[in-house]
Amino acid sequence: MADVLFRFDVDAPPEPVLAAITTSEGIQGFWTSRAEVPSRVGETLKLGFSVAPAPFDLRLEQSDERTVVWRTETFPPHWVGTTVRWQVEPREGGATVAFRHEGFTDEEEAGRVAYTWGQIMTRLKQYAETGRADPVFS
């Protein structure tokens, strides 16, 4: 199994970071302008992309004051069975984000996904720090 890992500091408290990854406005602010975000565990996050034939669907497995976990069920095929995990911890002057996309069966695929996640993490940091929306995908 191969995983994608990122750890970075954000010059904002944990609350705007968590809001960015748990609300429609937040995800639309840094990731994609087409997002349906679940409000409860067990519901599905749907992310639309102009280059994808169907929405990405990730079931919300956990959401609390520090951790958000999604599991991909049907699309995209190379993500099925993988888990996306966000851990947001307070630190002096802001927050630290530990991100993992776990469970890829193909290391090469994990490497391709890592490139895109790097772009997304940069936009998340900018969005949490400034509040200005600039999603990677529109």
Short mmCIF file of C-alpha atoms in Angstrom, two decimals:
data_model
loop_
_atom_site.label_atom_id
_atom_site.label_comp_id
_atom_site.label_asym_id
_atom_site.label_seq_id
_atom_site.Cartn_x
_atom_site.Cartn_y
_atom_site.Cartn_z
CA MET A 1 0.00 0.00 0.00
CA ALA A 2 1.11 3.55 -0.71
CA ASP A 3 0.06 6.74 1.05
CA VAL A 4 0.25 10.46 0.30
CA LEU A 5 1.35 12.55 3.31
CA PHE A 6 1.54 16.28 3.96
CA ARG A 7 2.19 18.22 7.15
CA PHE A 8 2.18 22.02 7.13
CA ASP A 9 1.54 25.03 9.32
CA VAL A 10 -1.26 27.52 8.73
CA ASP A 11 -1.14 31.04 10.13
CA ALA A 12 -4.75 30.86 11.26
CA PRO A 13 -6.48 29.13 14.16
CA PRO A 14 -7.82 25.57 13.69
CA GLU A 15 -11.44 26.73 13.28
CA PRO A 16 -11.13 28.28 9.78
CA VAL A 17 -9.09 25.29 8.63
CA LEU A 18 -11.75 22.87 9.85
CA ALA A 19 -14.50 25.03 8.31
CA ALA A 20 -12.63 24.90 5.00
CA ILE A 21 -12.71 21.09 4.94
CA THR A 22 -16.18 20.57 6.42
CA THR A 23 -18.42 23.13 4.69
CA SER A 24 -19.55 23.74 1.12
CA GLU A 25 -18.27 27.31 1.22
CA GLY A 26 -14.92 26.09 2.53
CA ILE A 27 -14.34 23.33 -0.02
CA GLN A 28 -15.49 25.66 -2.78
CA GLY A 29 -12.97 28.19 -1.50
CA PHE A 30 -9.88 26.05 -2.03
CA TRP A 31 -10.62 22.77 -3.84
CA THR A 32 -13.48 22.85 -6.34
CA SER A 33 -16.34 25.23 -6.99
CA ARG A 34 -18.66 22.23 -7.38
CA ALA A 35 -19.11 20.60 -3.99
CA GLU A 36 -21.95 19.05 -2.03
CA VAL A 37 -20.70 18.64 1.52
CA PRO A 38 -22.34 16.27 4.02
CA SER A 39 -23.49 17.52 7.38
CA ARG A 40 -23.44 14.15 9.15
CA VAL A 41 -21.23 11.10 9.42
CA GLY A 42 -22.36 8.46 6.93
CA GLU A 43 -23.36 10.98 4.26
CA THR A 44 -21.40 11.50 1.03
CA LEU A 45 -19.19 14.36 -0.09
CA LYS A 46 -19.64 14.92 -3.84
CA LEU A 47 -16.99 16.87 -5.72
CA GLY A 48 -17.50 17.90 -9.35
CA PHE A 49 -14.66 18.53 -11.80
CA SER A 50 -14.94 19.60 -15.44
CA VAL A 51 -12.38 16.95 -16.42
CA ALA A 52 -14.10 14.06 -14.61
CA PRO A 53 -17.02 12.10 -16.09
CA ALA A 54 -18.73 11.80 -12.68
CA PRO A 55 -18.46 13.41 -9.26
CA PHE A 56 -15.91 12.11 -6.80
CA ASP A 57 -17.80 10.57 -3.89
CA LEU A 58 -16.34 10.21 -0.43
CA ARG A 59 -18.35 9.00 2.57
CA LEU A 60 -17.82 11.03 5.73
CA GLU A 61 -16.53 8.56 8.36
CA GLN A 62 -15.50 10.96 11.13
CA SER A 63 -15.82 14.66 11.82
CA ASP A 64 -14.97 16.26 15.15
CA GLU A 65 -13.07 19.26 16.52
CA ARG A 66 -9.70 17.95 15.25
CA THR A 67 -10.21 15.14 12.73
CA VAL A 68 -12.08 14.66 9.45
CA VAL A 69 -12.03 11.30 7.64
CA TRP A 70 -13.55 10.42 4.26
CA ARG A 71 -13.59 7.03 2.49
CA THR A 72 -13.95 6.71 -1.29
CA GLU A 73 -16.56 4.17 -2.33
CA THR A 74 -17.27 4.22 -6.09
CA PHE A 75 -15.54 7.04 -7.98
CA PRO A 76 -12.88 7.70 -9.04
CA PRO A 77 -11.95 4.04 -9.58
CA HIS A 78 -8.27 4.43 -8.59
CA TRP A 79 -9.37 5.96 -5.27
CA VAL A 80 -11.95 3.29 -4.32
CA GLY A 81 -11.20 1.98 -0.84
CA THR A 82 -8.75 4.78 -0.03
CA THR A 83 -9.12 7.01 3.00
CA VAL A 84 -8.56 10.76 3.19
CA ARG A 85 -7.66 11.87 6.73
CA TRP A 86 -7.22 15.43 8.00
CA GLN A 87 -5.86 16.14 11.49
CA VAL A 88 -5.85 19.80 12.56
CA GLU A 89 -3.97 20.70 15.73
CA PRO A 90 -3.59 24.08 17.38
CA ARG A 91 -0.11 25.56 17.62
CA GLU A 92 1.15 28.91 18.80
CA GLY A 93 0.13 31.43 16.18
CA GLY A 94 -2.09 29.07 14.20
CA ALA A 95 -2.66 25.44 13.33
CA THR A 96 -0.79 22.45 11.98
CA VAL A 97 -2.47 20.25 9.37
CA ALA A 98 -1.48 16.61 9.05
CA PHE A 99 -3.00 15.12 5.88
CA ARG A 100 -2.98 11.51 4.70
CA HIS A 101 -4.53 9.91 1.63
CA GLU A 102 -4.09 6.25 2.56
CA GLY A 103 -4.46 2.89 0.90
CA PHE A 104 -3.40 3.19 -2.73
CA THR A 105 -2.53 -0.21 -4.17
CA ASP A 106 -0.30 1.36 -6.82
CA GLU A 107 2.68 3.52 -5.77
CA GLU A 108 2.80 5.21 -9.17
CA GLU A 109 -0.84 6.26 -8.82
CA ALA A 110 -0.15 7.64 -5.33
CA GLY A 111 2.68 9.70 -6.83
CA ARG A 112 0.38 11.22 -9.47
CA VAL A 113 -2.25 12.01 -6.84
CA ALA A 114 0.39 13.60 -4.56
CA TYR A 115 1.13 16.28 -7.15
CA THR A 116 -2.49 17.41 -7.21
CA TRP A 117 -2.84 17.20 -3.43
CA GLY A 118 0.18 19.51 -3.14
CA GLN A 119 -1.65 22.14 -5.18
CA ILE A 120 -4.79 21.67 -3.09
CA MET A 121 -2.86 22.01 0.20
CA THR A 122 -1.35 25.30 -0.99
CA ARG A 123 -4.81 26.66 -1.76
CA LEU A 124 -6.19 25.41 1.58
CA LYS A 125 -3.44 27.26 3.45
CA GLN A 126 -4.09 30.46 1.47
CA TYR A 127 -7.84 30.22 1.94
CA ALA A 128 -7.65 29.58 5.70
CA GLU A 129 -5.21 32.47 6.17
CA THR A 130 -6.95 35.06 3.97
CA GLY A 131 -10.57 33.96 3.49
CA ARG A 132 -10.21 34.62 -0.24
CA ALA A 133 -11.64 31.85 -2.41
CA ASP A 134 -9.36 30.54 -5.18
CA PRO A 135 -10.21 26.87 -5.80
CA VAL A 136 -7.82 24.67 -7.77
CA PHE A 137 -10.74 23.48 -9.91
CA SER A 138 -13.71 25.59 -11.05
#
